[in-house]
PDB file of C-alpha atoms in Angstrom:
ATOM      1  CA  MET A 118      37.306  20.400  22.139  1.00  0.00           C
ATOM      2  CA  ARG A 119      34.776  17.649  22.625  1.00  0.00           C
ATOM      3  CA  LYS A 120      33.866  14.829  20.545  1.00  0.00           C
ATOM      4  CA  VAL A 121      31.111  15.748  17.848  1.00  0.00           C
ATOM      5  CA  ARG A 122      29.893  14.280  14.707  1.00  0.00           C
ATOM      6  CA  ILE A 123      29.524  16.506  11.651  1.00  0.00           C
ATOM      7  CA  GLY A 124      27.251  16.219   8.844  1.00  0.00           C
ATOM      8  CA  VAL A 125      29.073  17.587   5.636  1.00  0.00           C
ATOM      9  CA  ILE A 126      26.315  17.936   2.807  1.00  0.00           C
ATOM     10  CA  LYS A 127      27.398  16.831  -0.660  1.00  0.00           C
ATOM     11  CA  ALA A 128      24.707  17.999  -3.092  1.00  0.00           C
ATOM     12  CA  GLU A 129      23.790  19.781  -6.570  1.00  0.00           C
ATOM     13  CA  PRO A 130      21.779  22.700  -6.031  1.00  0.00           C
ATOM     14  CA  VAL A 131      19.533  24.132  -8.918  1.00  0.00           C
ATOM     15  CA  LYS A 132      20.036  27.658  -9.798  1.00  0.00           C
ATOM     16  CA  TRP A 133      17.221  30.295  -9.062  1.00  0.00           C
ATOM     17  CA  ASN A 134      15.078  27.386  -7.115  1.00  0.00           C
ATOM     18  CA  LYS A 135      15.236  28.271  -3.652  1.00  0.00           C
ATOM     19  CA  ARG A 136      12.323  25.998  -2.751  1.00  0.00           C
ATOM     20  CA  LYS A 137      13.839  22.947  -4.342  1.00  0.00           C
ATOM     21  CA  ASN A 138      17.050  23.743  -2.826  1.00  0.00           C
ATOM     22  CA  TRP A 139      15.301  23.881   0.437  1.00  0.00           C
ATOM     23  CA  ASN A 140      13.637  20.620   0.233  1.00  0.00           C
ATOM     24  CA  THR A 141      16.829  18.988  -0.657  1.00  0.00           C
ATOM     25  CA  LEU A 142      18.509  20.609   2.431  1.00  0.00           C
ATOM     26  CA  ASP A 143      15.666  19.952   4.933  1.00  0.00           C
ATOM     27  CA  ARG A 144      15.809  16.149   3.767  1.00  0.00           C
ATOM     28  CA  LEU A 145      19.484  15.847   4.196  1.00  0.00           C
ATOM     29  CA  VAL A 146      19.852  17.773   7.525  1.00  0.00           C
ATOM     30  CA  ARG A 147      17.001  15.508   8.965  1.00  0.00           C
ATOM     31  CA  LYS A 148      18.998  12.530   7.864  1.00  0.00           C
ATOM     32  CA  ALA A 149      22.252  13.942   9.353  1.00  0.00           C
ATOM     33  CA  ALA A 150      20.350  14.271  12.703  1.00  0.00           C
ATOM     34  CA  ARG A 151      18.871  10.899  12.672  1.00  0.00           C
ATOM     35  CA  GLY A 152      22.527   9.678  12.380  1.00  0.00           C
ATOM     36  CA  GLY A 153      23.737  11.590  15.256  1.00  0.00           C
ATOM     37  CA  ALA A 154      25.328  14.885  13.586  1.00  0.00           C
ATOM     38  CA  LYS A 155      25.227  17.939  15.748  1.00  0.00           C
ATOM     39  CA  LEU A 156      26.889  20.043  13.317  1.00  0.00           C
ATOM     40  CA  VAL A 157      25.822  20.249   9.555  1.00  0.00           C
ATOM     41  CA  ILE A 158      27.346  22.293   6.735  1.00  0.00           C
ATOM     42  CA  THR A 159      26.044  22.982   2.986  1.00  0.00           C
ATOM     43  CA  PRO A 160      28.068  23.983   0.084  1.00  0.00           C
ATOM     44  CA  GLU A 161      28.596  27.440  -0.941  1.00  0.00           C
ATOM     45  CA  CYS A 162      25.158  29.587  -1.888  1.00  0.00           C
ATOM     46  CA  PHE A 163      23.312  26.346  -1.564  1.00  0.00           C
ATOM     47  CA  LEU A 164      19.900  28.133  -1.317  1.00  0.00           C
ATOM     48  CA  ASP A 165      19.845  30.300  -4.293  1.00  0.00           C
ATOM     49  CA  GLY A 166      22.408  27.635  -6.241  1.00  0.00           C
ATOM     50  CA  TYR A 167      25.312  29.993  -6.589  1.00  0.00           C
ATOM     51  CA  VAL A 168      23.502  32.093  -9.392  1.00  0.00           C
ATOM     52  CA  ALA A 169      26.371  34.759  -9.235  1.00  0.00           C
ATOM     53  CA  SER A 170      27.918  32.327 -12.044  1.00  0.00           C
ATOM     54  CA  ASP A 171      25.106  32.251 -14.277  1.00  0.00           C
ATOM     55  CA  LYS A 172      25.721  34.762 -17.087  1.00  0.00           C
ATOM     56  CA  ARG A 173      22.271  35.401 -17.659  1.00  0.00           C
ATOM     57  CA  SER A 174      21.759  36.856 -14.143  1.00  0.00           C
ATOM     58  CA  THR A 175      20.545  40.425 -13.924  1.00  0.00           C
ATOM     59  CA  GLN A 176      20.947  43.063 -10.885  1.00  0.00           C
ATOM     60  CA  GLU A 177      17.113  42.731 -10.334  1.00  0.00           C
ATOM     61  CA  LYS A 178      16.809  38.873 -10.275  1.00  0.00           C
ATOM     62  CA  PHE A 179      19.913  38.759  -8.193  1.00  0.00           C
ATOM     63  CA  ARG A 180      18.122  41.028  -5.534  1.00  0.00           C
ATOM     64  CA  ARG A 181      14.971  38.917  -5.980  1.00  0.00           C
ATOM     65  CA  ILE A 182      16.869  35.679  -4.953  1.00  0.00           C
ATOM     66  CA  ALA A 183      18.768  37.215  -2.007  1.00  0.00           C
ATOM     67  CA  GLU A 184      17.662  36.811   1.267  1.00  0.00           C
ATOM     68  CA  ARG A 185      17.251  40.013   3.395  1.00  0.00           C
ATOM     69  CA  GLY A 186      19.428  38.573   6.422  1.00  0.00           C
ATOM     70  CA  ALA A 187      17.730  37.262   9.607  1.00  0.00           C
ATOM     71  CA  LYS A 188      14.306  38.518   8.198  1.00  0.00           C
ATOM     72  CA  GLY A 189      14.811  36.217   4.913  1.00  0.00           C
ATOM     73  CA  THR A 190      12.076  33.691   4.308  1.00  0.00           C
ATOM     74  CA  TYR A 191      14.556  30.842   4.122  1.00  0.00           C
ATOM     75  CA  ILE A 192      16.741  31.904   6.843  1.00  0.00           C
ATOM     76  CA  LYS A 193      13.969  31.780   9.249  1.00  0.00           C
ATOM     77  CA  LYS A 194      13.228  28.265   8.031  1.00  0.00           C
ATOM     78  CA  ALA A 195      16.771  27.147   8.621  1.00  0.00           C
ATOM     79  CA  SER A 196      16.494  28.870  12.118  1.00  0.00           C
ATOM     80  CA  ALA A 197      13.275  26.731  12.988  1.00  0.00           C
ATOM     81  CA  LEU A 198      15.123  23.380  11.519  1.00  0.00           C
ATOM     82  CA  ALA A 199      18.215  24.250  13.767  1.00  0.00           C
ATOM     83  CA  LYS A 200      15.958  24.240  16.512  1.00  0.00           C
ATOM     84  CA  GLN A 201      13.743  21.570  15.904  1.00  0.00           C
ATOM     85  CA  LEU A 202      16.521  19.087  15.357  1.00  0.00           C
ATOM     86  CA  GLY A 203      18.791  20.768  18.209  1.00  0.00           C
ATOM     87  CA  LEU A 204      21.939  20.998  16.235  1.00  0.00           C
ATOM     88  CA  TYR A 205      24.230  23.664  14.877  1.00  0.00           C
ATOM     89  CA  PHE A 206      23.660  24.513  11.110  1.00  0.00           C
ATOM     90  CA  VAL A 207      25.708  26.156   8.729  1.00  0.00           C
ATOM     91  CA  VAL A 208      23.938  27.319   5.488  1.00  0.00           C
ATOM     92  CA  GLY A 209      25.318  29.125   2.602  1.00  0.00           C
ATOM     93  CA  PHE A 210      23.331  31.792   0.437  1.00  0.00           C
ATOM     94  CA  THR A 211      23.420  35.260  -0.893  1.00  0.00           C
ATOM     95  CA  ASP A 212      22.821  37.802   1.692  1.00  0.00           C
ATOM     96  CA  THR A 213      21.482  41.424   1.405  1.00  0.00           C
ATOM     97  CA  PRO A 214      20.693  42.871   4.638  1.00  0.00           C
ATOM     98  CA  ASP A 215      19.724  46.325   3.090  1.00  0.00           C
ATOM     99  CA  GLY A 216      18.542  45.243  -0.239  1.00  0.00           C
ATOM    100  CA  LYS A 217      21.519  46.966  -1.943  1.00  0.00           C
ATOM    101  CA  THR A 218      24.668  45.199  -0.779  1.00  0.00           C
ATOM    102  CA  PHE A 219      25.092  41.665  -1.417  1.00  0.00           C
ATOM    103  CA  TYR A 220      27.486  39.189   0.239  1.00  0.00           C
ATOM    104  CA  ASN A 221      28.339  35.700  -0.325  1.00  0.00           C
ATOM    105  CA  ALA A 222      27.362  34.504   3.128  1.00  0.00           C
ATOM    106  CA  ALA A 223      27.374  31.457   5.475  1.00  0.00           C
ATOM    107  CA  TYR A 224      25.278  31.468   8.790  1.00  0.00           C
ATOM    108  CA  LEU A 225      25.944  29.556  11.732  1.00  0.00           C
ATOM    109  CA  PHE A 226      22.410  28.535  13.906  1.00  0.00           C
ATOM    110  CA  ASP A 227      22.866  27.316  16.931  1.00  0.00           C
ATOM    111  CA  PRO A 228      20.425  24.493  18.503  1.00  0.00           C
ATOM    112  CA  LYS A 229      17.970  26.788  19.844  1.00  0.00           C
ATOM    113  CA  GLY A 230      17.830  28.205  16.210  1.00  0.00           C
ATOM    114  CA  ARG A 231      19.906  31.718  17.046  1.00  0.00           C
ATOM    115  CA  ILE A 232      22.169  33.191  14.668  1.00  0.00           C
ATOM    116  CA  ALA A 233      25.519  32.397  16.510  1.00  0.00           C
ATOM    117  CA  GLY A 234      27.677  33.501  13.745  1.00  0.00           C
ATOM    118  CA  LYS A 235      27.947  35.317  10.507  1.00  0.00           C
ATOM    119  CA  TYR A 236      30.689  35.087   7.777  1.00  0.00           C
ATOM    120  CA  TYR A 237      30.967  36.796   4.499  1.00  0.00           C
ATOM    121  CA  LYS A 238      33.423  35.590   1.776  1.00  0.00           C
ATOM    122  CA  ILE A 239      36.458  37.853   1.653  1.00  0.00           C
ATOM    123  CA  HIS A 240      37.906  36.793  -1.787  1.00  0.00           C
ATOM    124  CA  ILE A 241      34.743  37.506  -3.823  1.00  0.00           C
ATOM    125  CA  GLY A 242      33.512  37.435  -7.318  1.00  0.00           C
ATOM    126  CA  ALA A 243      31.474  39.493  -9.695  1.00  0.00           C
ATOM    127  CA  ARG A 244      28.057  41.245  -7.827  1.00  0.00           C
ATOM    128  CA  TYR A 245      29.294  40.750  -4.443  1.00  0.00           C
ATOM    129  CA  THR A 246      30.780  42.790  -1.933  1.00  0.00           C
ATOM    130  CA  PRO A 247      33.556  41.363   0.291  1.00  0.00           C
ATOM    131  CA  GLY A 248      33.612  40.501   3.914  1.00  0.00           C
ATOM    132  CA  ASN A 249      36.240  42.344   6.169  1.00  0.00           C
ATOM    133  CA  ALA A 250      36.497  39.787   9.256  1.00  0.00           C
ATOM    134  CA  LEU A 251      37.784  36.373  10.229  1.00  0.00           C
ATOM    135  CA  PRO A 252      35.711  35.833  12.747  1.00  0.00           C
ATOM    136  CA  VAL A 253      35.854  32.308  14.952  1.00  0.00           C
ATOM    137  CA  PHE A 254      32.800  31.385  16.689  1.00  0.00           C
ATOM    138  CA  ASP A 255      32.217  29.592  20.066  1.00  0.00           C
ATOM    139  CA  THR A 256      30.014  26.203  20.181  1.00  0.00           C
ATOM    140  CA  SER A 257      29.205  23.696  22.892  1.00  0.00           C
ATOM    141  CA  PHE A 258      31.971  21.454  21.537  1.00  0.00           C
ATOM    142  CA  GLY A 259      34.550  23.838  20.689  1.00  0.00           C
ATOM    143  CA  ARG A 260      35.340  26.960  18.280  1.00  0.00           C
ATOM    144  CA  VAL A 261      34.738  26.772  14.490  1.00  0.00           C
ATOM    145  CA  GLY A 262      36.006  29.065  12.049  1.00  0.00           C
ATOM    146  CA  ILE A 263      34.213  29.409   8.199  1.00  0.00           C
ATOM    147  CA  LEU A 264      35.753  30.125   4.722  1.00  0.00           C
ATOM    148  CA  ILE A 265      33.923  30.160   1.616  1.00  0.00           C
ATOM    149  CA  CYS A 266      35.294  28.502  -1.133  1.00  0.00           C
ATOM    150  CA  ALA A 267      38.222  30.736  -2.742  1.00  0.00           C
ATOM    151  CA  ASP A 268      39.245  31.932   0.650  1.00  0.00           C
ATOM    152  CA  ARG A 269      41.006  28.639   1.401  1.00  0.00           C
ATOM    153  CA  ARG A 270      43.396  29.283  -1.307  1.00  0.00           C
ATOM    154  CA  TRP A 271      45.331  32.037   0.973  1.00  0.00           C
ATOM    155  CA  PRO A 272      47.016  29.982   3.847  1.00  0.00           C
ATOM    156  CA  GLU A 273      46.924  33.018   5.918  1.00  0.00           C
ATOM    157  CA  ASN A 274      43.329  33.110   6.164  1.00  0.00           C
ATOM    158  CA  THR A 275      43.503  29.595   7.946  1.00  0.00           C
ATOM    159  CA  ARG A 276      46.384  30.457  10.112  1.00  0.00           C
ATOM    160  CA  ILE A 277      44.425  33.419  11.422  1.00  0.00           C
ATOM    161  CA  LEU A 278      41.286  31.171  12.546  1.00  0.00           C
ATOM    162  CA  ALA A 279      43.608  28.811  13.971  1.00  0.00           C
ATOM    163  CA  LEU A 280      45.190  31.655  15.955  1.00  0.00           C
ATOM    164  CA  LYS A 281      42.282  32.843  17.227  1.00  0.00           C
ATOM    165  CA  GLY A 282      41.438  29.379  18.747  1.00  0.00           C
ATOM    166  CA  ALA A 283      39.377  27.811  16.078  1.00  0.00           C
ATOM    167  CA  GLU A 284      39.812  23.862  16.061  1.00  0.00           C
ATOM    168  CA  VAL A 285      37.485  23.180  13.318  1.00  0.00           C
ATOM    169  CA  ILE A 286      37.497  25.134  10.013  1.00  0.00           C
ATOM    170  CA  LEU A 287      34.219  24.702   7.972  1.00  0.00           C
ATOM    171  CA  ILE A 288      34.386  25.295   3.819  1.00  0.00           C
ATOM    172  CA  PRO A 289      31.366  25.859   1.891  1.00  0.00           C
ATOM    173  CA  SER A 290      32.458  25.566  -1.711  1.00  0.00           C
ATOM    174  CA  TYR A 291      30.985  25.200  -5.151  1.00  0.00           C
ATOM    175  CA  GLY A 292      34.050  25.773  -7.596  1.00  0.00           C
ATOM    176  CA  MET A 293      37.596  24.493  -7.671  1.00  0.00           C
ATOM    177  CA  TRP A 294      37.265  20.889  -6.562  1.00  0.00           C
ATOM    178  CA  HIS A 295      39.932  19.221  -8.559  1.00  0.00           C
ATOM    179  CA  GLU A 296      42.874  17.096  -7.217  1.00  0.00           C
ATOM    180  CA  ALA A 297      45.029  19.649  -6.285  1.00  0.00           C
ATOM    181  CA  ASN A 298      42.228  21.115  -3.908  1.00  0.00           C
ATOM    182  CA  GLU A 299      42.477  17.778  -1.765  1.00  0.00           C
ATOM    183  CA  CYS A 300      46.123  18.567  -1.330  1.00  0.00           C
ATOM    184  CA  TRP A 301      45.513  22.115  -0.425  1.00  0.00           C
ATOM    185  CA  MET A 302      42.969  21.109   2.438  1.00  0.00           C
ATOM    186  CA  ARG A 303      45.385  18.595   3.626  1.00  0.00           C
ATOM    187  CA  THR A 304      48.269  20.811   4.269  1.00  0.00           C
ATOM    188  CA  ARG A 305      45.681  23.508   5.655  1.00  0.00           C
ATOM    189  CA  GLY A 306      44.855  21.279   8.078  1.00  0.00           C
ATOM    190  CA  TYR A 307      48.375  19.900   8.978  1.00  0.00           C
ATOM    191  CA  GLU A 308      50.023  23.304   9.205  1.00  0.00           C
ATOM    192  CA  ASN A 309      47.474  24.186  11.507  1.00  0.00           C
ATOM    193  CA  GLY A 310      46.527  21.484  13.712  1.00  0.00           C
ATOM    194  CA  VAL A 311      42.869  21.850  12.838  1.00  0.00           C
ATOM    195  CA  TYR A 312      40.097  19.655  11.243  1.00  0.00           C
ATOM    196  CA  ILE A 313      38.925  20.924   7.957  1.00  0.00           C
ATOM    197  CA  CYS A 314      35.631  19.943   6.665  1.00  0.00           C
ATOM    198  CA  PHE A 315      34.895  20.802   2.784  1.00  0.00           C
ATOM    199  CA  ALA A 316      31.287  20.892   1.504  1.00  0.00           C
ATOM    200  CA  HIS A 317      30.729  20.807  -2.144  1.00  0.00           C
ATOM    201  CA  PRO A 318      28.309  19.941  -5.074  1.00  0.00           C
ATOM    202  CA  LYS A 319      30.722  16.939  -6.017  1.00  0.00           C
ATOM    203  CA  VAL A 320      32.490  15.872  -3.100  1.00  0.00           C
ATOM    204  CA  ALA A 321      32.345  16.113   0.650  1.00  0.00           C
ATOM    205  CA  PHE A 322      35.519  14.998   2.900  1.00  0.00           C
ATOM    206  CA  VAL A 323      37.151  15.841   6.423  1.00  0.00           C
ATOM    207  CA  VAL A 324      40.874  16.125   6.976  1.00  0.00           C
ATOM    208  CA  ASN A 325      41.949  15.709  10.500  1.00  0.00           C
ATOM    209  CA  PRO A 326      44.606  17.752  12.215  1.00  0.00           C
ATOM    210  CA  LYS A 327      47.371  15.370  11.067  1.00  0.00           C
ATOM    211  CA  GLY A 328      46.738  16.265   7.349  1.00  0.00           C
ATOM    212  CA  ASN A 329      45.064  12.817   6.576  1.00  0.00           C
ATOM    213  CA  VAL A 330      41.573  12.631   4.853  1.00  0.00           C
ATOM    214  CA  GLU A 331      39.605  10.445   7.372  1.00  0.00           C
ATOM    215  CA  ALA A 332      36.588  10.366   5.589  1.00  0.00           C
ATOM    216  CA  LYS A 333      34.979  11.072   1.910  1.00  0.00           C
ATOM    217  CA  LEU A 334      31.987  11.239   0.009  1.00  0.00           C
ATOM    218  CA  MET A 335      31.772  11.305  -3.842  1.00  0.00           C
ATOM    219  CA  GLY A 336      29.248  10.264  -6.508  1.00  0.00           C
ATOM    220  CA  SER A 337      26.361  11.652  -8.335  1.00  0.00           C
ATOM    221  CA  VAL A 338      23.562  11.332  -5.598  1.00  0.00           C
ATOM    222  CA  ASP A 339      22.729  13.774  -3.249  1.00  0.00           C
ATOM    223  CA  ASP A 340      23.757  12.920   0.311  1.00  0.00           C
ATOM    224  CA  VAL A 341      25.525  13.873   3.569  1.00  0.00           C
ATOM    225  CA  LEU A 342      28.891  12.522   4.928  1.00  0.00           C
ATOM    226  CA  LEU A 343      28.784  11.671   8.679  1.00  0.00           C
ATOM    227  CA  HIS A 344      32.187  11.947  10.678  1.00  0.00           C
ATOM    228  CA  ASP A 345      33.206  12.412  14.103  1.00  0.00           C
ATOM    229  CA  LEU A 346      35.604  14.865  15.144  1.00  0.00           C
ATOM    230  CA  ASP A 347      37.601  14.402  18.049  1.00  0.00           C
ATOM    231  CA  THR A 348      40.811  16.240  20.017  1.00  0.00           C
ATOM    232  CA  VAL A 349      42.628  19.296  18.643  1.00  0.00           C
ATOM    233  CA  THR A 350      45.801  20.313  19.953  1.00  0.00           C
ATOM    234  CA  HIS A 351      47.335  23.189  17.763  1.00  0.00           C
ATOM    235  CA  ALA A 352      50.540  21.541  18.810  1.00  0.00           C
ATOM    236  CA  HIS A 353      53.083  23.340  16.742  1.00  0.00           C
ATOM    237  CA  LEU A 354      51.687  26.745  16.265  1.00  0.00           C
ATOM    238  CA  ASN A 355      53.593  27.848  19.682  1.00  0.00           C
ATOM    239  CA  GLN A 356      56.687  27.257  17.705  1.00  0.00           C
ATOM    240  CA  ARG A 357      56.140  29.880  15.294  1.00  0.00           C
ATOM    241  CA  ARG A 358      58.519  33.089  14.961  1.00  0.00           C
ATOM    242  CA  PRO A 359      56.142  35.787  14.030  1.00  0.00           C
ATOM    243  CA  ASP A 360      59.147  38.451  14.630  1.00  0.00           C
ATOM    244  CA  LEU A 361      60.239  37.095  11.014  1.00  0.00           C
ATOM    245  CA  TYR A 362      56.830  37.267   9.028  1.00  0.00           C
ATOM    246  CA  GLN A 363      56.599  40.921   8.817  1.00  0.00           C
ATOM    247  CA  THR A 364      57.150  40.820   5.130  1.00  0.00           C
ATOM    248  CA  LEU A 365      53.837  38.836   4.791  1.00  0.00           C
ATOM    249  CA  THR A 366      51.625  41.723   5.598  1.00  0.00           C
ATOM    250  CA  GLU A 367      53.367  44.212   3.269  1.00  0.00           C
ATOM    251  CA  PRO A 368      51.715  45.009  -0.217  1.00  0.00           C
ATOM    252  CA  LEU A 369      53.252  44.065  -2.912  1.00  0.00           C
ATOM    253  CA  SER A 370      54.804  47.149  -4.853  1.00  0.00           C
TER     254      SER A 370
END
């Protein structure tokens, strides 16, 4: 892995207001770029404000707020911004490629504005269809994986990404930012020898492969945390005993 500076956005989105949320993203991504960031990550479903949690939501409102995959207006804006600034950009939003099925999504754009990766949340709430894959994406600085919010609660998800070669795990989130969360994330970083980069409306932080919080940003002001990521070794993964772990994949009776 090559050294890279990440920008982790800590900002509160406005439900149902993609224009305002985009303006916030545009401002903070540009700030991150001026600070030398080559990878920027937003909180979960930032574009729409995580409207799935709004009890007033209707299916029709949900359909209208969702982006139509790569054809979506704001997805095109995200692509153009990544290309203009020459950086990798992960944006969270509600995705409906076919107008019928809805995913809690995070797209990874590369410095040329191309979609370098898509991830759909696998442990989902109401209105969403779960994703069915844990992909790892190649970048110019190393390999990255993405988990969205609740996906981080299951240690197997992070382990699979690490075994696939991920050196950095990006976690856009909206809920569950209590004190225990930091303990979880430190554990995930240490037990897999990876960086954990956590983006949430209330807090942004980076955990190193030794399980230490290297940088953290809190407060009521929308902002972006800048931090340099360095070498990853996955040192102890080759000491696993997978021959003893079959029970982990057996369903509960």
